[in-house]
Amino acid sequence: MSRAVIAGRMLDAPAPGKTDLEEAALLIDQSGTIIERAGRGTPQFDMLLRSPDVRKLDARSLLIPGLVDLHIHAPQWPQIGTALDLPLERWLGEYTFPLEARYEDIAFAEAVYDDLVPALLAQGTTTALYFTTIHEDASLALARSCLKYGQRGFVGLVAMDNAALCPETYRHASPEAAIDATRRFIEAVRKLPGNETGLVQPVITPRFIPACSDALLRGLGELARETGVRVQTHASESDWEHECVRTRFGCTDVEALDTFGLLRQHTVLAHAGFTNADDRERIRKRQSAIAHCPISNAFFAGAVLPVRHLIDEGTACGLGTDISGGYSPSIFENARQAVIAARMLTSGVNPDTAPGKRGSPGLEIDFAEAFWLATRGGAEALGVPTGLLRPGMKLDALELRMDIGMSFPEGPDCAANAVQKIVCHAGLHSVTRVWVDGKIVDVHGRGKQP
Amino acid sequence: MSRAVIAGRMLDAPAPGKTDLEEAALLIDQSGTIIERAGRGTPQFDMLLRSPDVRKLDARSLLIPGLVDLHIHAPQWPQIGTALDLPLERWLGEYTFPLEARYEDIAFAEAVYDDLVPALLAQGTTTALYFTTIHEDASLALARSCLKYGQRGFVGLVAMDNAALCPETYRHASPEAAIDATRRFIEAVRKLPGNETGLVQPVITPRFIPACSDALLRGLGELARETGVRVQTHASESDWEHECVRTRFGCTDVEALDTFGLLRQHTVLAHAGFTNADDRERIRKRQSAIAHCPISNAFFAGAVLPVRHLIDEGTACGLGTDISGGYSPSIFENARQAVIAARMLTSGVNPDTAPGKRGSPGLEIDFAEAFWLATRGGAEALGVPTGLLRPGMKLDALELRMDIGMSFPEGPDCAANAVQKIVCHAGLHSVTRVWVDGKIVDVHGRGKQP
């Protein structure tokens, strides 16, 4: 790949609530890194526009950073939008665990993952942090699908060994078996042909504390320290789960994970709605992060994570679809829901309660903050140099065609209005081109023209 | 138009929570009425399939009833997805009233409405109940756009005369002026060329009680009785609005509207989140209905309408986008949000509140109920013979192509699973063909192939 130039309107969010909309040109080097950015009106802009490799966006389109999905269960893709009316324990026992157990069948796994990865790219998800299953071969198949379609993938072989909670047919036989499997998986992903640049990374993935023995949690913490590999797990998702950990360890999920050495730089905790201020301080201290999954939380959490506090405190946070606990593969739709959920937390929900007692004032987030969560927030959580259209970043980006509501905002408030329009209206229909690591990715068969 | 046959899988919801998925054929007569339905395996099905005019859906598509938007402000289309971070009074004063005042310019109105109507049809909205502005010519332009693109439109010239609330440049000069304008508008819509079948109907539309004088409310009630024309207004939307009416009349919005003769058969009340059980009983007694607008309510209502009660009691209800108080033109997206909002009302939102005190148990609605609200519920609210794919109904329908999550549900639970998948995932990208009143409508330029 030679050097390339992209020119047109571009919008990114350097910080929560701060958005920047400018007509500019980006120069991308052979490694997919943005090495120069020049705004319209500068001599450098005019020079870049004369490049033979320039790609100019049309007047109704704009470039934004690619979306980061910080929490997604890849094997649950076949049942997305199914059985959400069930309570969690039936949803797990009747649908989710039996489906995940099927990934012993490598052909099944390959078919699902080869459908999922391009489907997510078509939605604009350039980076995904995946849970897979306990099956090493199937999990490697997901890593290969990421490489094949060019998605930045963080792939976690699930570790779970607690016989009290996990089905006999779907769990690791012992802590050692799970730790050994994780170690083999880390090595296998690192050695995958085509993964020389490290586009796909392994992740240490205890499913959640209730599904894991102490020995497994301790062993995975040691493995993380030894290998430097990132960690992900669920934490403080629901009243039941939170209480389960409190009963077992006499502390919160976050404290327990820290004790086991699992709270590390770029550890991503899914949900975390029932964390308290001390937990969040600990998360910041360890440079860990939270994956906010607002659609899933409406079905399985029973409360809303106060993202406002996270942003104000500087606790790292991004968005997750939580497929299939969440029904939508779209981070845009989750960004909208993050704004709505925060509004509902602020105003309260019960019309029979007096207005002054109904809600928790001051916990709104705005559309620009949701956009930051969807892009740069997720990238910072994972520690990848993406999420901004700035020199030094890898080019993970989307070309969006905005065609809802007639006009694209112009004038003094146009960056704020544009980001709101994007969060409100963007989706599968508006993502017209996708770049990961500087390359246009192939999402054909999904109605895209790469 | 001659008789036509459509064959393929079809799904509709005869009652809240009851869905039916079947491979069948529909025979449509020249007036657009379904005159026969035959399920696969019957001799009649085979006979209909041999018709020269048969249109067979492909294996990944299915037919569902068209969507009904029970509450939408057509003139606010240019600002959809804008300024939702503002409080209601600034949103009205700085954005909405100035925008609506621009519809004195008929060319502006025509351009907006000619963009809006096909955009809604492309989203699957075959019937819409519109608020326009106080401008008669511009409001007629919307009626003409509905006829031009073939949408079933209920168009309400807005009446508002209260100098204390409405800007001087954007209100009727007197109650009489508003009543006379409404009377002229009713006659003009009924006489519109091309409206011989009554596809587009006028609606008496006091904006909401605070914007109207007593004389105006009384006069519009009399006009409704005299002409038999439907009524729409906002009711009990927010704490402020609800208290405003209580202070002025010493009663609820619903009681006041009833006193003025505005609570009639097929009167549609937008929002109504702060109605009580007595209000709802009165709504049922008058055969009126509620337009639930869950996305808008997250921004401007400050509470969630308990739709569970409405369904259980038999209070008529459908869904509204409330553009641009709601950011989405999609009734599918509002149906999803109706499920989520009811979940959040049930579970509560504040993680710091004890689980037993957090929510209002038992107020969930399921996806099949949301589908019913989006289709048959809206049609029943308006009293139009649509919303089901059954003999005697007019054919208002969508061909959906379901391509999220790999597989379309099969097996014993397939109707329940299919309706959930549709509510979760359908959108602009999945609506491949639209019929209104038995005719395929033209939504070209929106990526459709009519």
Tab-separated table of N, CA, C and O in Angstrom, chain A residues 134-192:
chain	number	residue	atom	x	y	z
A	134	ILE	N	-15.497	-21.383	25.250
A	134	ILE	CA	-14.361	-22.088	25.844
A	134	ILE	C	-13.553	-22.870	24.805
A	134	ILE	O	-12.558	-23.508	25.150
A	135	HIS	N	-13.978	-22.816	23.529
A	135	HIS	CA	-13.375	-23.673	22.494
A	135	HIS	C	-12.232	-22.959	21.798
A	135	HIS	O	-12.430	-21.935	21.130
A	136	GLU	N	-11.028	-23.542	21.889
A	136	GLU	CA	-9.858	-22.865	21.332
A	136	GLU	C	-9.904	-22.775	19.810
A	136	GLU	O	-9.616	-21.725	19.238
A	137	ASP	N	-10.277	-23.882	19.151
A	137	ASP	CA	-10.283	-23.858	17.683
A	137	ASP	C	-11.289	-22.834	17.162
A	137	ASP	O	-11.001	-22.060	16.239
A	138	ALA	N	-12.468	-22.856	17.758
A	138	ALA	CA	-13.507	-21.923	17.311
A	138	ALA	C	-13.078	-20.484	17.571
A	138	ALA	O	-13.330	-19.591	16.757
A	139	SER	N	-12.428	-20.253	18.687
A	139	SER	CA	-12.015	-18.891	19.015
A	139	SER	C	-10.930	-18.407	18.059
A	139	SER	O	-10.904	-17.236	17.669
A	140	LEU	N	-10.070	-19.332	17.657
A	140	LEU	CA	-9.082	-18.979	16.628
A	140	LEU	C	-9.765	-18.671	15.300
A	140	LEU	O	-9.284	-17.835	14.527
A	141	ALA	N	-10.876	-19.338	15.033
A	141	ALA	CA	-11.621	-19.049	13.804
A	141	ALA	C	-12.108	-17.600	13.800
A	141	ALA	O	-12.101	-16.933	12.764
A	142	LEU	N	-12.511	-17.098	14.964
A	142	LEU	CA	-12.914	-15.687	15.022
A	142	LEU	C	-11.715	-14.783	14.745
A	142	LEU	O	-11.828	-13.795	14.002
A	143	ALA	N	-10.590	-15.107	15.340
A	143	ALA	CA	-9.384	-14.316	15.081
A	143	ALA	C	-9.059	-14.309	13.580
A	143	ALA	O	-8.714	-13.265	13.004
A	144	ARG	N	-9.197	-15.477	12.936
A	144	ARG	CA	-8.940	-15.545	11.488
A	144	ARG	C	-9.956	-14.724	10.696
A	144	ARG	O	-9.610	-14.097	9.694
A	145	SER	N	-11.223	-14.731	11.132
A	145	SER	CA	-12.235	-13.906	10.436
A	145	SER	C	-11.897	-12.421	10.544
A	145	SER	O	-12.061	-11.662	9.589
A	146	CYS	N	-11.421	-12.010	11.709
A	146	CYS	CA	-11.005	-10.604	11.866
A	146	CYS	C	-9.889	-10.262	10.882
A	146	CYS	O	-9.915	-9.224	10.211
A	147	LEU	N	-8.899	-11.165	10.792
A	147	LEU	CA	-7.790	-10.918	9.861
A	147	LEU	C	-8.276	-10.931	8.412
A	147	LEU	O	-7.864	-10.101	7.600
A	148	LYS	N	-9.153	-11.870	8.108
A	148	LYS	CA	-9.652	-12.010	6.731
A	148	LYS	C	-10.381	-10.740	6.278
A	148	LYS	O	-10.186	-10.271	5.161
A	149	TYR	N	-11.226	-10.200	7.141
A	149	TYR	CA	-12.008	-9.018	6.752
A	149	TYR	C	-11.349	-7.716	7.171
A	149	TYR	O	-11.823	-6.638	6.828
A	150	GLY	N	-10.278	-7.805	7.944
A	150	GLY	CA	-9.529	-6.595	8.282
A	150	GLY	C	-10.070	-5.803	9.453
A	150	GLY	O	-9.932	-4.586	9.513
A	151	GLN	N	-10.673	-6.487	10.413
A	151	GLN	CA	-11.156	-5.779	11.607
A	151	GLN	C	-10.105	-5.845	12.721
A	151	GLN	O	-9.472	-6.880	12.920
A	152	ARG	N	-9.987	-4.736	13.467
A	152	ARG	CA	-9.129	-4.711	14.638
A	152	ARG	C	-9.855	-5.498	15.729
A	152	ARG	O	-10.869	-5.044	16.266
A	153	GLY	N	-9.356	-6.697	16.028
A	153	GLY	CA	-10.100	-7.583	16.915
A	153	GLY	C	-9.328	-7.920	18.181
A	153	GLY	O	-8.140	-8.247	18.128
A	154	PHE	N	-10.009	-7.847	19.302
A	154	PHE	CA	-9.459	-8.308	20.580
A	154	PHE	C	-10.303	-9.502	20.977
A	154	PHE	O	-11.500	-9.360	21.252
A	155	VAL	N	-9.691	-10.677	20.978
A	155	VAL	CA	-10.459	-11.912	21.044
A	155	VAL	C	-10.136	-12.652	22.336
A	155	VAL	O	-8.982	-12.993	22.601
A	156	GLY	N	-11.189	-12.895	23.120
A	156	GLY	CA	-10.990	-13.536	24.413
A	156	GLY	C	-11.613	-14.919	24.496
A	156	GLY	O	-12.840	-15.049	24.467
A	157	LEU	N	-10.772	-15.943	24.594
A	157	LEU	CA	-11.246	-17.290	24.908
A	157	LEU	C	-11.863	-17.250	26.306
A	157	LEU	O	-11.201	-16.853	27.272
A	158	VAL	N	-13.112	-17.679	26.412
A	158	VAL	CA	-13.791	-17.600	27.704
A	158	VAL	C	-13.261	-18.679	28.649
A	158	VAL	O	-13.094	-19.840	28.254
A	159	ALA	N	-12.996	-18.270	29.887
A	159	ALA	CA	-12.582	-19.219	30.926
A	159	ALA	C	-13.703	-19.312	31.954
A	159	ALA	O	-14.142	-18.285	32.484
A	160	MET	N	-14.165	-20.529	32.253
A	160	MET	CA	-15.251	-20.730	33.231
A	160	MET	C	-15.172	-22.157	33.737
A	160	MET	O	-15.137	-23.089	32.951
A	161	ASP	N	-15.127	-22.320	35.031
A	161	ASP	CA	-14.932	-23.674	35.572
A	161	ASP	C	-15.819	-23.981	36.771
A	161	ASP	O	-15.709	-25.062	37.349
A	162	ASN	N	-16.688	-23.068	37.164
A	162	ASN	CA	-17.468	-23.276	38.383
A	162	ASN	C	-18.663	-24.189	38.112
A	162	ASN	O	-19.632	-23.790	37.458
A	163	ALA	N	-18.574	-25.416	38.645
A	163	ALA	CA	-19.616	-26.414	38.384
A	163	ALA	C	-20.970	-26.002	38.933
A	163	ALA	O	-22.009	-26.430	38.438
A	164	ALA	N	-20.973	-25.135	39.939
A	164	ALA	CA	-22.257	-24.722	40.524
A	164	ALA	C	-23.060	-23.855	39.569
A	164	ALA	O	-24.279	-23.800	39.656
A	165	LEU	N	-22.380	-23.192	38.669
A	165	LEU	CA	-23.109	-22.277	37.788
A	165	LEU	C	-23.073	-22.679	36.320
A	165	LEU	O	-24.012	-22.428	35.578
A	166	CYS	N	-21.997	-23.319	35.898
A	166	CYS	CA	-21.836	-23.597	34.471
A	166	CYS	C	-22.317	-25.018	34.162
A	166	CYS	O	-22.081	-25.933	34.938
A	167	PRO	N	-22.947	-25.212	33.026
A	167	PRO	CA	-23.435	-26.551	32.680
A	167	PRO	C	-22.279	-27.545	32.540
A	167	PRO	O	-21.171	-27.163	32.146
A	168	GLU	N	-22.562	-28.785	32.842
A	168	GLU	CA	-21.520	-29.817	32.779
A	168	GLU	C	-20.922	-29.918	31.381
A	168	GLU	O	-19.730	-30.174	31.216
A	169	THR	N	-21.745	-29.714	30.377
A	169	THR	CA	-21.291	-29.851	28.989
A	169	THR	C	-20.617	-28.592	28.469
A	169	THR	O	-20.130	-28.563	27.347
A	170	TYR	N	-20.618	-27.562	29.271
A	170	TYR	CA	-20.038	-26.313	28.778
A	170	TYR	C	-19.286	-25.596	29.881
A	170	TYR	O	-19.735	-24.589	30.423
A	171	ARG	N	-18.136	-26.169	30.256
A	171	ARG	CA	-17.240	-25.493	31.202
A	171	ARG	C	-15.869	-26.156	31.126
A	171	ARG	O	-15.739	-27.275	30.606
A	172	HIS	N	-14.879	-25.452	31.627
A	172	HIS	CA	-13.563	-26.070	31.717
A	172	HIS	C	-13.556	-27.083	32.855
A	172	HIS	O	-14.199	-26.879	33.891
A	173	ALA	N	-12.794	-28.153	32.663
A	173	ALA	CA	-12.782	-29.255	33.620
A	173	ALA	C	-12.109	-28.879	34.932
A	173	ALA	O	-12.402	-29.455	35.980
A	174	SER	N	-11.224	-27.893	34.891
A	174	SER	CA	-10.492	-27.495	36.097
A	174	SER	C	-9.898	-26.110	35.868
A	174	SER	O	-9.815	-25.650	34.722
A	175	PRO	N	-9.448	-25.469	36.939
A	175	PRO	CA	-8.751	-24.185	36.759
A	175	PRO	C	-7.545	-24.339	35.829
A	175	PRO	O	-7.332	-23.519	34.934
A	176	GLU	N	-6.796	-25.416	36.046
A	176	GLU	CA	-5.576	-25.614	35.244
A	176	GLU	C	-5.907	-25.735	33.763
A	176	GLU	O	-5.206	-25.197	32.898
A	177	ALA	N	-7.000	-26.483	33.478
A	177	ALA	CA	-7.387	-26.667	32.074
A	177	ALA	C	-7.692	-25.315	31.432
A	177	ALA	O	-7.283	-25.042	30.285
A	178	ALA	N	-8.391	-24.459	32.168
A	178	ALA	CA	-8.753	-23.151	31.617
A	178	ALA	C	-7.525	-22.258	31.452
A	178	ALA	O	-7.382	-21.541	30.452
A	179	ILE	N	-6.619	-22.325	32.420
A	179	ILE	CA	-5.416	-21.479	32.350
A	179	ILE	C	-4.499	-21.950	31.218
A	179	ILE	O	-3.989	-21.141	30.434
A	180	ASP	N	-4.323	-23.266	31.108
A	180	ASP	CA	-3.500	-23.804	30.019
A	180	ASP	C	-4.081	-23.440	28.659
A	180	ASP	O	-3.361	-23.094	27.719
A	181	ALA	N	-5.418	-23.568	28.553
A	181	ALA	CA	-6.076	-23.252	27.280
A	181	ALA	C	-5.865	-21.782	26.936
A	181	ALA	O	-5.571	-21.432	25.786
A	182	THR	N	-5.984	-20.927	27.935
A	182	THR	CA	-5.797	-19.490	27.697
A	182	THR	C	-4.363	-19.206	27.250
A	182	THR	O	-4.125	-18.434	26.319
A	183	ARG	N	-3.417	-19.874	27.891
A	183	ARG	CA	-2.017	-19.678	27.517
A	183	ARG	C	-1.765	-20.129	26.064
A	183	ARG	O	-1.124	-19.415	25.283
A	184	ARG	N	-2.295	-21.290	25.714
A	184	ARG	CA	-2.144	-21.776	24.330
A	184	ARG	C	-2.804	-20.810	23.349
A	184	ARG	O	-2.279	-20.523	22.277
A	185	PHE	N	-3.978	-20.310	23.731
A	185	PHE	CA	-4.716	-19.416	22.837
A	185	PHE	C	-3.945	-18.117	22.589
A	185	PHE	O	-3.874	-17.628	21.457
A	186	ILE	N	-3.360	-17.588	23.645
A	186	ILE	CA	-2.565	-16.357	23.497
A	186	ILE	C	-1.449	-16.573	22.481
A	186	ILE	O	-1.249	-15.773	21.561
A	187	GLU	N	-0.754	-17.685	22.634
A	187	GLU	CA	0.355	-17.959	21.715
A	187	GLU	C	-0.136	-18.177	20.292
A	187	GLU	O	0.460	-17.712	19.329
A	188	ALA	N	-1.261	-18.893	20.177
A	188	ALA	CA	-1.786	-19.208	18.844
A	188	ALA	C	-2.219	-17.936	18.110
A	188	ALA	O	-1.969	-17.788	16.902
A	189	VAL	N	-2.867	-17.015	18.811
A	189	VAL	CA	-3.310	-15.774	18.156
A	189	VAL	C	-2.103	-14.960	17.719
A	189	VAL	O	-2.055	-14.429	16.607
A	190	ARG	N	-1.101	-14.901	18.598
A	190	ARG	CA	0.081	-14.104	18.262
A	190	ARG	C	0.815	-14.647	17.042
A	190	ARG	O	1.455	-13.901	16.321
A	191	LYS	N	0.698	-15.959	16.833
A	191	LYS	CA	1.425	-16.586	15.711
A	191	LYS	C	0.593	-16.741	14.457
A	191	LYS	O	1.055	-17.341	13.480
A	192	LEU	N	-0.651	-16.271	14.469
A	192	LEU	CA	-1.522	-16.492	13.311
A	192	LEU	C	-0.920	-15.886	12.039
A	192	LEU	O	-0.494	-14.729	12.057
